[in-house]
mmCIF file of C-alpha atoms in Angstrom:
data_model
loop_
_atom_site.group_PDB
_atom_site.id
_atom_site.type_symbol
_atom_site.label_atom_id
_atom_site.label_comp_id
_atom_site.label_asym_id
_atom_site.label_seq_id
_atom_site.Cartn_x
_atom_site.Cartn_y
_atom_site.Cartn_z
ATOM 1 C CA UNK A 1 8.419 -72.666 -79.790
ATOM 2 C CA UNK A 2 6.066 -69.286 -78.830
ATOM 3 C CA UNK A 3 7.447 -69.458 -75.413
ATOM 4 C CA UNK A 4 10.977 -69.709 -76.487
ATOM 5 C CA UNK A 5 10.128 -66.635 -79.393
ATOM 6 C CA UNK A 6 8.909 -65.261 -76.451
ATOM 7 C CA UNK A 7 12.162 -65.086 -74.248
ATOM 8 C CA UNK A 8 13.877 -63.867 -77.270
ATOM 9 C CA UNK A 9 11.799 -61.279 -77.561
ATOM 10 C CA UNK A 10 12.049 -60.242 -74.136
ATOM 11 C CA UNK A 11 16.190 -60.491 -73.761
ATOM 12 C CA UNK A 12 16.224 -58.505 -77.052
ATOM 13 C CA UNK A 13 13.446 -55.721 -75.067
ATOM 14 C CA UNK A 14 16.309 -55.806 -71.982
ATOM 15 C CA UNK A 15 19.320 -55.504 -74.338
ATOM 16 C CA UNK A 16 17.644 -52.661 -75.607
ATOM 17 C CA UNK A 17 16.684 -51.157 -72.775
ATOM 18 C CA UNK A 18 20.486 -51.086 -71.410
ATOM 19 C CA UNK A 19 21.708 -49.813 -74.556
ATOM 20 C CA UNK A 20 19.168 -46.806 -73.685
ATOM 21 C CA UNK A 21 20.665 -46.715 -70.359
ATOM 22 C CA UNK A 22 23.538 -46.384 -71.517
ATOM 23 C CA UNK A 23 23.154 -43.384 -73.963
ATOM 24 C CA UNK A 24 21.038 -41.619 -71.550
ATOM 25 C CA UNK A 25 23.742 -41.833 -69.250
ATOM 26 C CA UNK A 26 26.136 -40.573 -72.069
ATOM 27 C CA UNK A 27 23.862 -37.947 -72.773
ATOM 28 C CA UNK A 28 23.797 -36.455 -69.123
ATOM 29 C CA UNK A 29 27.923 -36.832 -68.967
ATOM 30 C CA UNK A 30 28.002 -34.875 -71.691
ATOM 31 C CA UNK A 31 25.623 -32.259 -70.643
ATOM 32 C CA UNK A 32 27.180 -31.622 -67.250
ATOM 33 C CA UNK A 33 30.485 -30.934 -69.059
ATOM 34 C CA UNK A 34 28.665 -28.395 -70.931
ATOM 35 C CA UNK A 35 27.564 -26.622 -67.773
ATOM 36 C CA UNK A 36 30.844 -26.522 -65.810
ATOM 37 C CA UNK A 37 32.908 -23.930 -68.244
ATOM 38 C CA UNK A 38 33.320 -20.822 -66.258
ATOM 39 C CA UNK A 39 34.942 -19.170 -69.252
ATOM 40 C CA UNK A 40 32.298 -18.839 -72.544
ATOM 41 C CA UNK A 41 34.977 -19.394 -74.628
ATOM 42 C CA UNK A 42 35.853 -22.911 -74.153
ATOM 43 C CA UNK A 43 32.705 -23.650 -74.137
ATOM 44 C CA UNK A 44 33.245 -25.127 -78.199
ATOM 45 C CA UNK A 45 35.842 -26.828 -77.373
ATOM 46 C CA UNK A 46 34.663 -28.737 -73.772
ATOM 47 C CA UNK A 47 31.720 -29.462 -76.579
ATOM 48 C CA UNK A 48 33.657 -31.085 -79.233
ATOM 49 C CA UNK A 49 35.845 -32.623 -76.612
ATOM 50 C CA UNK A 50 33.281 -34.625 -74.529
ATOM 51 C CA UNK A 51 31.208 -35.367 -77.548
ATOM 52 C CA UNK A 52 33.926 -37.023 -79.202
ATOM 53 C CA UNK A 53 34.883 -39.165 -75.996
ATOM 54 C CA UNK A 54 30.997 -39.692 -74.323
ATOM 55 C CA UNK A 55 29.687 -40.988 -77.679
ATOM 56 C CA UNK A 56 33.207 -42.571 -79.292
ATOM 57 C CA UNK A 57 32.755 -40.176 -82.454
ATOM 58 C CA UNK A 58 35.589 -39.847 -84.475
ATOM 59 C CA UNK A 59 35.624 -36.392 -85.977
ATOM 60 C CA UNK A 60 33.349 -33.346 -84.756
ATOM 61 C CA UNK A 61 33.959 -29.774 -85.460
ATOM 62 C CA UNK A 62 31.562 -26.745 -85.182
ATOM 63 C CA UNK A 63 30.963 -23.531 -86.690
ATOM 64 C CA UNK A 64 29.298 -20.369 -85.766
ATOM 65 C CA UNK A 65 28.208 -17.486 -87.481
ATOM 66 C CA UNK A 66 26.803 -13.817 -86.026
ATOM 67 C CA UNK A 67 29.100 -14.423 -82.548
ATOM 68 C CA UNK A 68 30.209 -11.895 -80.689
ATOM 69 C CA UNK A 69 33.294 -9.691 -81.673
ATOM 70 C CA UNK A 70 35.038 -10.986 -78.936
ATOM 71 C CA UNK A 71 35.136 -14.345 -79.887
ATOM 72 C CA UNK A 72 35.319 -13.384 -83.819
ATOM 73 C CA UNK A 73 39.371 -14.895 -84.517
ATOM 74 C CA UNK A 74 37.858 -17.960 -82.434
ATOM 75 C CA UNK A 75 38.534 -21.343 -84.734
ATOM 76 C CA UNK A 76 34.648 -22.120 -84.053
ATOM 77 C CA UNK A 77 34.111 -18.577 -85.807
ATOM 78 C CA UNK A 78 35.647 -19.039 -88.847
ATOM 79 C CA UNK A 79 33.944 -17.560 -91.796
ATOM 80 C CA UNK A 80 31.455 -19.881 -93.834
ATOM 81 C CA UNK A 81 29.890 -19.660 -97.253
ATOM 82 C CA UNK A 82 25.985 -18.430 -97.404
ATOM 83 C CA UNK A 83 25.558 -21.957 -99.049
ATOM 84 C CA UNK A 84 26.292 -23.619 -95.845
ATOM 85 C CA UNK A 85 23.943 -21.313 -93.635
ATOM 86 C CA UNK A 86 21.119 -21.662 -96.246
ATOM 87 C CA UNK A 87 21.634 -25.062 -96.015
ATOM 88 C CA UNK A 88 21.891 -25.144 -92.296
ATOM 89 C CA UNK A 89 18.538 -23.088 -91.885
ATOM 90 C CA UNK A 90 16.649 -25.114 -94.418
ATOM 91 C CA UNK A 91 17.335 -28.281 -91.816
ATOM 92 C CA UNK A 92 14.002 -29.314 -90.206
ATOM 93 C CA UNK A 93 15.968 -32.104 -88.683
ATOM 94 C CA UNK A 94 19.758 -33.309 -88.770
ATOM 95 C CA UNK A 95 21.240 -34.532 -92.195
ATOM 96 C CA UNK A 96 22.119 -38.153 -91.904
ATOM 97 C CA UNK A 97 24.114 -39.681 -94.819
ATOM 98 C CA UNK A 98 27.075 -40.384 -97.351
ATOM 99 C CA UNK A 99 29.858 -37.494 -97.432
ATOM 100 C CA UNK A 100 29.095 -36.071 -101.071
ATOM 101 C CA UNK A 101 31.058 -33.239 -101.356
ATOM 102 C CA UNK A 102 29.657 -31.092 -98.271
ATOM 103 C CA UNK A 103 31.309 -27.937 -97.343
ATOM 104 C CA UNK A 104 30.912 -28.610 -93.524
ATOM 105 C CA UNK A 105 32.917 -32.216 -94.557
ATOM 106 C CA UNK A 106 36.512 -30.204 -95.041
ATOM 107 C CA UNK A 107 36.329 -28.901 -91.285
ATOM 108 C CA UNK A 108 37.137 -32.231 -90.502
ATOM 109 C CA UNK A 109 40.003 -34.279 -90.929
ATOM 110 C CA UNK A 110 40.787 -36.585 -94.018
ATOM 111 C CA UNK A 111 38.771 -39.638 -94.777
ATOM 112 C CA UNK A 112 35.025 -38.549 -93.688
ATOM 113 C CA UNK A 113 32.790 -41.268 -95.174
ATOM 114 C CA UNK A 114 29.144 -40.693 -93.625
ATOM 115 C CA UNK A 115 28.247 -37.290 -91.614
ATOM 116 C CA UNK A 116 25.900 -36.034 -89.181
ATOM 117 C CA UNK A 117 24.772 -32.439 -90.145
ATOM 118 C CA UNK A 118 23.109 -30.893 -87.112
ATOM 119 C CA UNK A 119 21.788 -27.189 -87.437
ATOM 120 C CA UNK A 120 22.408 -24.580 -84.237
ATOM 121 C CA UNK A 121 19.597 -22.767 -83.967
ATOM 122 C CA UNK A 122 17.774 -20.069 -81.530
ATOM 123 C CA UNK A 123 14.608 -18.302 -81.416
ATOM 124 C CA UNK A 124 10.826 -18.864 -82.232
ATOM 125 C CA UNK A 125 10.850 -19.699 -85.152
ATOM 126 C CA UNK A 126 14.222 -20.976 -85.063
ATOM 127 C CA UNK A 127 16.677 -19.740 -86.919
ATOM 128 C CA UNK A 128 20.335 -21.338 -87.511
ATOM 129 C CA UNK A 129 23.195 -20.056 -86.003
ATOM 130 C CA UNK A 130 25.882 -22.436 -86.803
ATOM 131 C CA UNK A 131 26.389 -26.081 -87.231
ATOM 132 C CA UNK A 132 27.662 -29.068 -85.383
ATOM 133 C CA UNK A 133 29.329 -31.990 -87.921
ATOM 134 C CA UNK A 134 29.959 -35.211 -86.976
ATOM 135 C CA UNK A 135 32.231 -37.516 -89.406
ATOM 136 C CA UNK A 136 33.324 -41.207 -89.173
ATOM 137 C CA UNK A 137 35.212 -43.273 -91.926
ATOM 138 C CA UNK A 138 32.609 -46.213 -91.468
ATOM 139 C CA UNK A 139 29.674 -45.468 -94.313
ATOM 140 C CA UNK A 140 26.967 -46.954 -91.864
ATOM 141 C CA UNK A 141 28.197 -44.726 -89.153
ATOM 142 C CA UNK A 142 25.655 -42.263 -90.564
ATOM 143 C CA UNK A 143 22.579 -43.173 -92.329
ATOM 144 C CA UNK A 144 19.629 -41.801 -94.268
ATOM 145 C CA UNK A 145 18.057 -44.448 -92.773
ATOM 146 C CA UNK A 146 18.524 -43.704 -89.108
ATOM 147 C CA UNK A 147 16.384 -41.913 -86.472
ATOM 148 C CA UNK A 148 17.322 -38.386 -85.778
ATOM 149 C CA UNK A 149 15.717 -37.609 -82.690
ATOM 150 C CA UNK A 150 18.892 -38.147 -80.462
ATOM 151 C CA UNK A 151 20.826 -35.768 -82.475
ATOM 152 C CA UNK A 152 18.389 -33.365 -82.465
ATOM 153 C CA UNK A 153 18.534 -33.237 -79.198
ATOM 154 C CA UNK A 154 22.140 -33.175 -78.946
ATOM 155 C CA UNK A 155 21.722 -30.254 -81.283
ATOM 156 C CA UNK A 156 19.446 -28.071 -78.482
ATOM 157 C CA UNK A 157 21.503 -28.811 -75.916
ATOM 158 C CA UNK A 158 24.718 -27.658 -78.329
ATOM 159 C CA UNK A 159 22.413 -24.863 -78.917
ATOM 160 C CA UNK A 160 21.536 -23.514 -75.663
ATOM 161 C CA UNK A 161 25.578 -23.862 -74.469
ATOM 162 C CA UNK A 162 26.348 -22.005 -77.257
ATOM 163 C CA UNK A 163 24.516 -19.216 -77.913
ATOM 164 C CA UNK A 164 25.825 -16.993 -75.234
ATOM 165 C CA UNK A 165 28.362 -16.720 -77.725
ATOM 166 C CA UNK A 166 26.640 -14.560 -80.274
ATOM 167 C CA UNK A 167 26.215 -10.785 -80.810
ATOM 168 C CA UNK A 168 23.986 -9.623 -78.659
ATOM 169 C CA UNK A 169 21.393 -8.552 -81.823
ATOM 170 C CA UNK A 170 21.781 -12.463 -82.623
ATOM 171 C CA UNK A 171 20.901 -13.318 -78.960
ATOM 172 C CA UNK A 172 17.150 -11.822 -78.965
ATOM 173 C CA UNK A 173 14.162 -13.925 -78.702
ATOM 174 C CA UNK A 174 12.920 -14.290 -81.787
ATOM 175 C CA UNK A 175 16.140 -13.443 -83.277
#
């Protein structure tokens, strides 16, 4: 009985190690496409685009604020409320959980049951310059419950691509 617990325990250590394989492979996919766009303005969109299809998310949508004036009628610029930059500044970590009612939840399409909430930010100490939302119909897509250090760090790397966006003021270290 141990040694068979044991093999169990040691197919479930493989399984899981593939599965991290496998988003680690996902993860650098996804940040090559970020690097190829010649043209800073598709960046957003190459962003949305491979996230969706590298991670098999249903919705995603994005929004900046402070960019630069010539990417201010961009869809990714559209205007938001200071609720939803409070709120996206006062995020020590991404917001995992049911859709109650969030602004960031109508930039998406219909039927958004759980969310992913993942503040932009730049500078030391960071502050937010937009956020990325992630929406699926399943309610256990997105949990309170779940670990958040993968979308954090799909939040740096969003980060980084897309702050050569902003105004030059917003672009400053420290800014």
């Amino acid at each position: 009985d141990k040694i068979k617990g044991l093999e169990q325990k040691i197919v479930e250590m493989i399984r899981n190690g593939q599965a991290n394989d496998d988003i680690a492979d996902r993860l650098h996919r996804w940040t090559l496409a970020l690097m190829h766009p010649h043209d800073d303005a598709s960046v957003p969109e190459v962003l949305l685009r491979e996230l969706r299809h590298q991670f098999l998310i249903p919705q995603a949508a994005l929004r900046l604020w402070e960019v630069a004036p010539a990417h201010a009628e961009a869809p990714f610029a559209a205007p938001v409320s200071q609720d939803v930059r409070t709120f996206a500044s006062s995020l020590g970590q991404p917001y995992c959980g049911v859709n109650s009612g969030f602004e960031a939840a109508r930039w998406l399409g219909e039927d958004v049951a759980s969310l992913a909430l993942i503040p932009l930010t730049r500078g030391t100490p960071a502050k937010a310059f937009g956020l990325l939302v992630l929406g699926s119909p399943d309610p256990t897509r997105y949990t309170a419950e779940m670990g958040t250090e993968f979308l954090s760090r799909v939040g740096e790397l969003a980060g980084a691509a897309l702050a050569r966006l902003l105004a030059p003021a917003a672009q400053a270290p420290g800014a």
